[in-house]
Short mmCIF file of C-alpha atoms and ligand atoms in Angstrom, two decimals:
data_model
loop_
_atom_site.label_atom_id
_atom_site.label_comp_id
_atom_site.label_asym_id
_atom_site.label_seq_id
_atom_site.Cartn_x
_atom_site.Cartn_y
_atom_site.Cartn_z
CA MET A 1 -22.38 10.30 6.28
CA ASP A 2 -22.63 10.13 9.83
CA LEU A 3 -19.09 11.40 10.76
CA LYS A 4 -19.28 10.61 14.06
CA ALA A 5 -20.36 6.98 13.72
CA ALA A 6 -17.60 6.48 11.10
CA LEU A 7 -15.10 8.01 13.65
CA GLU A 8 -16.32 5.45 16.73
CA GLU A 9 -16.77 2.43 14.18
CA LEU A 10 -13.10 2.72 12.65
CA GLY A 11 -11.13 4.10 15.83
CA HIS A 12 -9.89 7.46 14.46
CA GLU A 13 -8.06 10.01 16.74
CA GLN A 14 -8.29 13.44 14.56
CA VAL A 15 -10.13 14.09 11.06
CA THR A 16 -9.10 17.76 9.93
CA VAL A 17 -10.88 19.36 6.79
CA CYS A 18 -8.46 22.10 5.71
CA ARG A 19 -9.24 24.88 2.77
CA ASP A 20 -7.31 27.26 1.10
CA ALA A 21 -9.18 29.64 -1.27
CA GLN A 22 -6.46 31.47 -2.84
CA ALA A 23 -4.51 27.71 -3.82
CA GLY A 24 -8.13 26.35 -4.91
CA TYR A 25 -6.99 23.84 -2.17
CA VAL A 26 -9.63 21.56 -0.43
CA GLY A 27 -8.11 18.34 1.78
CA ILE A 28 -8.75 15.85 4.30
CA ILE A 29 -5.79 14.89 6.84
CA ALA A 30 -6.95 12.10 8.76
CA VAL A 31 -4.83 10.67 11.58
CA HIS A 32 -5.96 7.07 12.52
CA SER A 33 -3.77 6.34 14.98
CA THR A 34 -0.77 7.51 17.08
CA VAL A 35 -0.14 4.84 19.18
CA LEU A 36 2.89 3.59 17.75
CA GLY A 37 4.08 7.00 16.83
CA PRO A 38 3.34 9.88 14.44
CA ALA A 39 0.99 9.04 11.95
CA VAL A 40 2.71 8.14 8.68
CA GLY A 41 0.91 7.87 5.37
CA GLY A 42 0.94 9.40 1.90
CA THR A 43 -0.81 12.21 0.17
CA ARG A 44 -3.40 11.01 -2.39
CA VAL A 45 -4.76 13.59 -5.13
CA TRP A 46 -7.89 12.29 -6.84
CA HIS A 47 -11.02 13.73 -8.61
CA TYR A 48 -13.56 12.88 -5.86
CA ALA A 49 -17.43 13.84 -6.42
CA SER A 50 -17.99 14.56 -3.12
CA LEU A 51 -16.27 15.94 0.33
CA ASP A 52 -17.97 12.80 1.48
CA GLU A 53 -16.50 10.28 -0.94
CA ALA A 54 -13.04 11.83 -0.10
CA MET A 55 -13.91 11.65 3.55
CA THR A 56 -14.78 7.66 3.01
CA ASP A 57 -11.54 7.28 1.22
CA ALA A 58 -9.42 9.48 3.76
CA LEU A 59 -10.83 7.18 6.58
CA ARG A 60 -10.67 4.13 5.11
CA LEU A 61 -6.86 4.69 3.97
CA SER A 62 -5.70 6.04 7.17
CA ARG A 63 -6.76 2.99 9.00
CA GLY A 64 -5.18 0.62 6.55
CA MET A 65 -1.94 2.70 7.25
CA THR A 66 -2.24 1.82 11.21
CA TYR A 67 -2.26 -1.79 10.12
CA LYS A 68 0.28 -1.64 7.75
CA ASN A 69 3.10 0.29 9.91
CA ALA A 70 2.16 -1.91 12.65
CA LEU A 71 2.57 -5.34 10.74
CA ALA A 72 5.66 -3.83 9.21
CA GLY A 73 7.32 -3.28 12.57
CA LEU A 74 7.33 0.46 12.08
CA PRO A 75 7.57 3.09 14.90
CA PHE A 76 4.37 5.15 13.24
CA GLY A 77 0.97 5.34 13.79
CA GLY A 78 -1.39 5.54 10.31
CA GLY A 79 -2.73 8.69 8.70
CA LYS A 80 -3.69 9.61 5.27
CA ALA A 81 -4.14 13.05 3.38
CA VAL A 82 -6.65 12.96 0.57
CA LEU A 83 -6.97 16.34 -1.71
CA LEU A 84 -9.46 17.06 -3.73
CA GLY A 85 -8.39 17.13 -7.21
CA PRO A 86 -7.64 17.95 -9.77
CA ALA A 87 -4.73 19.92 -9.17
CA PRO A 88 -4.27 23.14 -10.70
CA SER A 89 -2.51 22.46 -14.55
CA SER A 90 0.01 24.86 -14.53
CA PRO A 91 2.97 24.75 -12.58
CA ALA A 92 2.77 27.96 -10.47
CA GLY A 93 -0.74 26.82 -9.73
CA ARG A 94 0.42 23.25 -8.74
CA ALA A 95 3.01 24.53 -6.61
CA SER A 96 0.75 26.89 -5.00
CA PHE A 97 -1.77 24.02 -4.04
CA PHE A 98 0.98 21.73 -2.76
CA ARG A 99 2.54 24.63 -0.56
CA ALA A 100 -0.98 25.27 0.88
CA HIS A 101 -0.98 21.33 1.59
CA GLY A 102 2.36 21.64 3.23
CA ARG A 103 1.32 24.68 5.53
CA PHE A 104 -1.62 22.23 7.11
CA VAL A 105 0.43 19.55 7.66
CA GLU A 106 3.34 21.82 9.32
CA ARG A 107 0.69 23.11 11.67
CA MET A 108 -0.01 19.73 12.83
CA GLY A 109 3.39 19.98 14.28
CA GLY A 110 4.69 16.35 13.24
CA MET A 111 1.69 14.59 14.45
CA PHE A 112 1.46 13.56 10.51
CA ILE A 113 3.80 12.85 8.27
CA THR A 114 3.30 12.13 4.65
CA GLY A 115 5.05 11.25 1.12
CA GLU A 116 3.89 10.48 -2.28
CA ASP A 117 0.95 8.50 -3.40
CA VAL A 118 -1.62 8.33 -6.26
CA GLY A 119 -1.53 11.50 -7.82
CA THR A 120 1.57 13.05 -6.61
CA SER A 121 5.08 12.86 -6.98
CA PRO A 122 8.64 13.30 -5.41
CA GLY A 123 8.52 16.68 -7.06
CA ASP A 124 5.57 17.80 -5.01
CA MET A 125 7.12 16.55 -1.87
CA GLU A 126 9.89 19.03 -2.46
CA VAL A 127 7.50 21.98 -3.33
CA MET A 128 5.72 20.78 0.15
CA GLU A 129 9.27 20.89 2.11
CA GLU A 130 9.13 24.74 1.56
CA GLU A 131 6.34 24.86 4.06
CA THR A 132 6.77 21.49 6.18
CA GLN A 133 9.60 19.70 7.60
CA PHE A 134 7.11 16.81 8.14
CA VAL A 135 7.53 15.12 4.14
CA ALA A 136 9.21 12.09 3.37
CA GLY A 137 10.08 10.83 -0.23
CA LEU A 138 12.23 13.88 -1.42
CA VAL A 139 14.04 13.56 -4.66
CA ARG A 140 17.48 13.72 -2.76
CA GLY A 141 16.22 11.35 0.02
CA MET A 142 14.98 7.94 -0.47
CA GLY A 143 12.84 9.31 -3.50
CA ASP A 144 10.66 6.90 -5.19
CA PRO A 145 9.41 3.99 -3.00
CA SER A 146 8.18 1.64 -5.72
CA PRO A 147 11.52 -0.50 -6.04
CA PHE A 148 11.38 -0.99 -2.23
CA THR A 149 7.63 -2.14 -2.64
CA ALA A 150 8.38 -4.36 -5.52
CA TYR A 151 11.18 -5.92 -3.31
CA GLY A 152 8.74 -6.33 -0.23
CA VAL A 153 6.31 -8.16 -3.03
CA ARG A 154 9.17 -10.43 -3.95
CA ARG A 155 9.86 -11.41 -0.31
CA ALA A 156 6.15 -12.27 0.39
CA MET A 157 5.97 -14.50 -2.86
CA GLU A 158 9.00 -16.36 -1.63
CA ALA A 159 7.27 -16.97 1.63
CA VAL A 160 4.10 -17.98 -0.42
CA ALA A 161 6.76 -20.26 -2.28
CA ALA A 162 8.11 -21.77 0.87
CA GLU A 163 4.27 -21.96 2.56
CA ILE A 164 2.80 -23.92 -0.90
CA TRP A 165 5.97 -25.91 -2.25
CA GLY A 166 8.42 -26.07 0.71
CA SER A 167 11.02 -23.93 -0.77
CA PRO A 168 11.50 -19.98 -1.16
CA ASP A 169 13.08 -20.82 -4.30
CA LEU A 170 10.74 -18.89 -7.24
CA ALA A 171 13.06 -20.02 -10.06
CA GLY A 172 11.01 -21.66 -12.70
CA ARG A 173 7.39 -20.66 -11.39
CA LYS A 174 5.09 -19.08 -13.43
CA VAL A 175 3.65 -15.30 -12.33
CA ALA A 176 1.05 -13.29 -13.80
CA ILE A 177 1.52 -9.65 -13.02
CA GLN A 178 -1.49 -7.08 -13.79
CA GLY A 179 -0.04 -3.68 -14.13
CA LEU A 180 3.31 -2.65 -15.14
CA GLY A 181 3.72 0.78 -13.70
CA ASN A 182 6.20 1.82 -11.02
CA VAL A 183 5.73 -1.17 -8.83
CA GLY A 184 4.62 -3.86 -11.53
CA GLY A 185 7.48 -2.96 -13.59
CA ASN A 186 10.02 -2.99 -10.97
CA LEU A 187 8.48 -6.40 -9.57
CA ALA A 188 8.95 -7.85 -12.86
CA ALA A 189 12.57 -7.01 -13.42
CA GLU A 190 13.20 -8.64 -9.55
CA LEU A 191 11.24 -11.84 -10.85
CA HIS A 192 13.17 -12.18 -13.86
CA GLN A 193 16.27 -12.10 -12.46
CA LEU A 194 15.61 -15.00 -10.10
CA GLY A 195 14.48 -17.00 -13.33
CA VAL A 196 10.69 -16.39 -12.76
CA ARG A 197 8.41 -17.03 -15.85
CA LEU A 198 6.43 -13.81 -16.62
CA VAL A 199 2.87 -13.20 -17.96
CA VAL A 200 1.99 -9.65 -17.97
CA CYS A 201 -0.81 -6.86 -19.00
CA ASP A 202 -1.16 -3.54 -18.84
CA THR A 203 -3.55 -1.10 -20.55
CA ASP A 204 -0.47 0.72 -21.73
CA GLN A 205 0.94 -1.43 -24.68
CA GLU A 206 4.54 0.08 -24.72
CA ARG A 207 4.82 -1.10 -20.89
CA VAL A 208 3.83 -4.76 -22.17
CA ALA A 209 6.13 -4.14 -25.12
CA SER A 210 9.01 -3.38 -23.00
CA ALA A 211 8.52 -6.12 -20.14
CA VAL A 212 8.46 -8.60 -23.42
CA THR A 213 11.90 -7.39 -24.71
CA LEU A 214 13.34 -6.98 -21.30
CA TYR A 215 12.16 -10.09 -19.52
CA GLN A 216 10.83 -12.51 -22.24
CA ALA A 217 7.40 -11.67 -20.75
CA GLU A 218 4.24 -13.33 -22.30
CA PRO A 219 2.04 -10.54 -23.31
CA VAL A 220 -1.93 -11.13 -22.59
CA ALA A 221 -4.89 -8.76 -23.00
CA PRO A 222 -5.63 -6.84 -19.40
CA ASP A 223 -9.40 -8.57 -19.55
CA ALA A 224 -7.37 -12.10 -19.68
CA ILE A 225 -4.82 -12.00 -16.96
CA LEU A 226 -7.45 -13.46 -14.52
CA ASP A 227 -7.73 -16.66 -16.77
CA VAL A 228 -3.97 -17.23 -16.89
CA GLU A 229 -2.86 -20.65 -15.34
CA ALA A 230 0.01 -19.47 -13.00
CA ASP A 231 1.52 -20.29 -9.59
CA VAL A 232 0.81 -16.73 -8.40
CA PHE A 233 -1.34 -13.67 -9.53
CA ALA A 234 0.09 -10.57 -8.56
CA PRO A 235 -2.14 -7.63 -8.77
CA CYS A 236 -0.27 -4.34 -9.31
CA ALA A 237 -2.59 -1.90 -10.74
CA MET A 238 -6.13 -1.15 -9.12
CA GLY A 239 -7.99 -2.30 -6.15
CA GLY A 240 -10.71 -4.23 -6.12
CA VAL A 241 -9.51 -6.60 -8.25
CA VAL A 242 -10.51 -9.82 -6.47
CA ASP A 243 -14.11 -9.75 -6.88
CA ASP A 244 -16.65 -12.11 -7.12
CA GLU A 245 -15.98 -12.63 -11.04
CA ALA A 246 -12.17 -13.22 -10.23
CA VAL A 247 -12.25 -15.69 -7.49
CA GLY A 248 -14.33 -17.81 -9.90
CA ARG A 249 -11.94 -17.47 -12.87
CA LEU A 250 -8.24 -17.29 -11.05
CA ARG A 251 -6.27 -20.44 -11.82
CA VAL A 252 -3.28 -19.87 -9.70
CA SER A 253 -2.11 -21.33 -6.43
CA ALA A 254 -1.83 -17.80 -4.58
CA VAL A 255 -2.32 -14.06 -5.25
CA CYS A 256 0.43 -11.85 -3.72
CA GLY A 257 0.93 -8.42 -5.53
CA GLY A 258 1.34 -4.66 -4.74
CA ALA A 259 -1.83 -3.11 -5.44
CA ASN A 260 -3.64 -1.50 -2.48
CA ASN A 261 -7.31 -3.06 -1.31
CA GLN A 262 -7.15 -6.19 -3.25
CA LEU A 263 -10.07 -7.67 -1.75
CA LEU A 264 -13.37 -5.74 -3.14
CA ARG A 265 -14.85 -6.75 0.38
CA PRO A 266 -13.30 -9.21 2.89
CA GLU A 267 -15.39 -12.03 2.08
CA HIS A 268 -13.27 -12.46 -1.10
CA GLY A 269 -10.61 -13.13 1.14
CA GLU A 270 -12.55 -15.82 2.54
CA ARG A 271 -14.08 -16.85 -1.20
CA LEU A 272 -10.24 -17.27 -1.83
CA ARG A 273 -9.66 -19.52 1.06
CA GLU A 274 -12.31 -21.70 0.29
CA ARG A 275 -10.98 -22.64 -3.23
CA GLY A 276 -7.77 -22.90 -1.51
CA VAL A 277 -5.97 -20.20 -3.22
CA ARG A 278 -3.45 -18.38 -0.80
CA TYR A 279 -3.81 -14.99 -0.07
CA VAL A 280 -0.88 -12.75 0.89
CA PRO A 281 -2.70 -9.54 2.50
CA ASP A 282 -2.29 -6.52 0.42
CA TYR A 283 -0.37 -4.37 3.27
CA VAL A 284 1.45 -6.82 4.37
CA ALA A 285 3.10 -7.65 0.76
CA ASN A 286 3.39 -3.75 -0.29
CA ALA A 287 4.58 -2.40 3.01
CA GLY A 288 8.09 -1.69 1.58
CA GLY A 289 7.39 1.70 0.40
CA VAL A 290 6.44 2.93 3.58
CA ILE A 291 9.67 1.01 5.11
CA SER A 292 11.89 3.02 3.04
CA GLY A 293 10.27 5.89 4.45
CA SER A 294 11.65 5.07 7.84
CA VAL A 295 15.22 6.31 6.68
CA ASP A 296 13.78 10.13 5.81
CA ILE A 297 11.33 9.80 8.77
CA ALA A 298 13.04 7.93 11.49
CA GLY A 299 16.42 8.20 10.71
CA TRP A 300 17.09 4.53 10.36
CA ASP A 301 20.20 3.45 8.51
CA LEU A 302 19.89 1.44 4.92
CA GLU A 303 20.77 -1.90 7.02
CA ARG A 304 17.73 -1.51 9.36
CA MET A 305 15.61 -0.83 6.41
CA ASN A 306 16.91 -3.75 4.41
CA GLU A 307 16.46 -6.17 7.40
CA ALA A 308 12.74 -4.59 7.72
CA LEU A 309 12.25 -5.14 4.09
CA ASP A 310 13.51 -8.66 4.35
CA HIS A 311 11.45 -9.55 7.69
CA ILE A 312 8.19 -9.12 5.47
CA TYR A 313 8.86 -12.93 4.48
CA TYR A 314 8.56 -13.99 8.32
CA THR A 315 5.76 -11.73 8.58
CA VAL A 316 4.08 -13.61 5.72
CA ARG A 317 4.94 -16.93 7.24
CA GLU A 318 3.32 -15.72 10.45
CA VAL A 319 0.17 -14.46 9.10
CA PHE A 320 -0.26 -18.36 7.32
CA ALA A 321 0.56 -19.85 10.45
CA LEU A 322 -1.92 -17.87 12.46
CA ALA A 323 -4.61 -18.09 9.79
CA SER A 324 -4.37 -21.68 9.74
CA ASN A 325 -4.50 -22.27 13.60
CA LEU A 326 -7.44 -19.74 14.13
CA GLY A 327 -9.14 -21.36 10.83
CA VAL A 328 -9.64 -17.79 9.57
CA GLY A 329 -8.61 -16.44 6.23
CA THR A 330 -5.11 -14.84 6.20
CA HIS A 331 -6.67 -10.98 5.75
CA VAL A 332 -8.30 -11.80 9.12
CA ALA A 333 -5.11 -13.08 10.78
CA ALA A 334 -3.18 -10.43 9.57
CA ASP A 335 -5.44 -7.67 10.97
CA ARG A 336 -5.62 -9.72 14.22
CA MET A 337 -1.71 -9.71 14.44
CA ALA A 338 -1.86 -5.65 13.68
CA GLU A 339 -4.42 -5.48 16.42
CA ALA A 340 -2.50 -7.29 19.07
CA ARG A 341 0.82 -5.27 18.48
CA LEU A 342 -1.29 -1.87 18.70
CA ALA A 343 -3.38 -3.32 21.89
CA ALA A 344 0.50 -4.18 23.43
CA ALA A 345 1.53 -0.78 23.06
CA GLN A 346 -1.02 0.53 25.70
CA THR A 347 0.44 3.74 25.65
CA HIS A 348 -0.77 7.15 25.23
CA SER A 349 1.68 8.81 22.42
CA ARG A 350 2.69 12.52 22.82
CA TRP A 351 -0.14 13.38 20.57
CA GLY A 352 -2.74 11.68 22.97
CA GLY A 353 -3.38 8.46 20.73
CA GLY A 354 -4.79 5.99 23.36
CA ALA A 355 -4.59 2.43 22.58
CA GLU A 356 -8.17 1.68 20.93
CA ALA A 357 -7.93 0.27 17.90
P1 NAI B 1 1.25 2.65 -11.57
O1 NAI B 1 0.29 4.09 -11.68
O2 NAI B 1 2.62 3.58 -11.75
O3 NAI B 1 0.96 1.77 -12.27
C1 NAI B 1 -0.22 1.21 -12.27
C2 NAI B 1 -0.22 0.48 -13.88
O4 NAI B 1 -1.22 -0.42 -13.84
C3 NAI B 1 0.03 1.12 -14.93
O5 NAI B 1 0.85 1.10 -15.78
C4 NAI B 1 -1.50 1.24 -15.73
O6 NAI B 1 -1.31 1.66 -17.01
C5 NAI B 1 -1.72 -0.24 -15.38
N1 NAI B 1 -3.08 -0.51 -15.27
C6 NAI B 1 -4.13 0.46 -15.03
N2 NAI B 1 -5.35 -0.29 -15.21
C7 NAI B 1 -4.97 -1.24 -15.38
C8 NAI B 1 -5.66 -2.66 -16.04
N3 NAI B 1 -7.34 -2.62 -15.83
N4 NAI B 1 -5.04 -3.64 -16.39
C9 NAI B 1 -4.04 -3.75 -16.45
N5 NAI B 1 -3.25 -2.86 -16.09
C10 NAI B 1 -3.81 -1.92 -15.70
O7 NAI B 1 0.90 2.93 -10.12
P2 NAI B 1 1.92 2.21 -8.75
O8 NAI B 1 2.98 3.11 -8.12
O9 NAI B 1 2.77 1.12 -9.52
O10 NAI B 1 1.05 1.59 -8.13
C11 NAI B 1 0.31 0.12 -8.30
C12 NAI B 1 -0.49 0.01 -7.15
O11 NAI B 1 0.14 -0.59 -5.77
C13 NAI B 1 -1.45 0.97 -6.57
O12 NAI B 1 -2.78 0.25 -5.96
C14 NAI B 1 -0.98 1.33 -5.29
O13 NAI B 1 -1.78 2.12 -4.44
C15 NAI B 1 0.16 0.27 -4.86
N6 NAI B 1 1.11 0.69 -4.20
C16 NAI B 1 2.03 1.34 -4.48
C17 NAI B 1 3.20 1.48 -3.83
C18 NAI B 1 4.26 2.52 -4.47
O14 NAI B 1 5.34 2.17 -3.62
N7 NAI B 1 4.22 2.96 -5.92
C19 NAI B 1 3.31 1.39 -2.61
C20 NAI B 1 2.13 0.75 -1.90
C21 NAI B 1 1.11 0.12 -2.62
#
């Protein structure tokens, strides 16, 4: 990878590669922007084939956090830590791995504040806290962000309903959920309470069985979820799900879910638009998790946090309105709104972040 070119293209401020031989730890801490505040983003552990592959992920994900945090109205910049997995399997080895990471986070002096992500847990965050104060998502703090993420997706879906059907009421609508994990499971519970009819799939059959029992959901096989005729498709499993094939198969009015990086490529957002399928940009819909982090990180009270969660509804409406005014896809409109907020900040943060983005 031409790292200098990548940093210039994506606009990163600082990227640090960290290594602790004793702990078997190699990690990348990517700070994309501190224009709006300290860079906030999760710590991911993944089996990367190479440092280059990990770097690509770190750069992409940290930039995504800048946009997500800006559009959610949070006083945070964007960053991400990506650790080369697997983490040691023994409890002592795993603790030493995350303590090493905690030391590197601490060295950054508050420029980067992290929490859990794919491959990490609130328990890992507790271990890191032995070494750093710059960690959120602790068991005794706000803990698991997923219920907040799911609530935010529900608010985004209500905005979709208002946009398409003239009322935010979701009762009687049919939603197809892909993935019933932390986010999808909580979303299913939320929507069921609102009287939504659910069609669900997961590769884990126990999760499917539980949704059938608890929410009278209709189960389908994982490879059939794209063909379900429904009002909304809610991707809550992996990224890249909206690809050439999905665009052709989907039989829904809208795509609105919790998964990160739902569009395989930006052109797929355009293709959804051409087909008249409303797409809620993933980072707008799934900002609830990081919004809940504001309590631990920025000292927000619960009322302020709930306001920000509810505000996802209005942000989605604004994104739709701008997309329609400009004649562009919603994914483009959301990026423009985030970029406008960053440009308007026009400050140099205490970490030196300029207003480039
Ligand atoms: P999770 O690992 O708890 O749940 C994912 C679920 O998807 C699992 O039940 C898994 O069995 C299922 N799954 C995997 N492949 C599948 C397939 N091909 N078809 C159907 N189901 C499949 O993960 P979590 O935390 O619920 O996150 C889901 C997505 O939301 C991820 O993309 C994550 O990055 C994103 N996200 C999560 C946030 C959170 O607060 N947990 C915040 C923002 C984004």
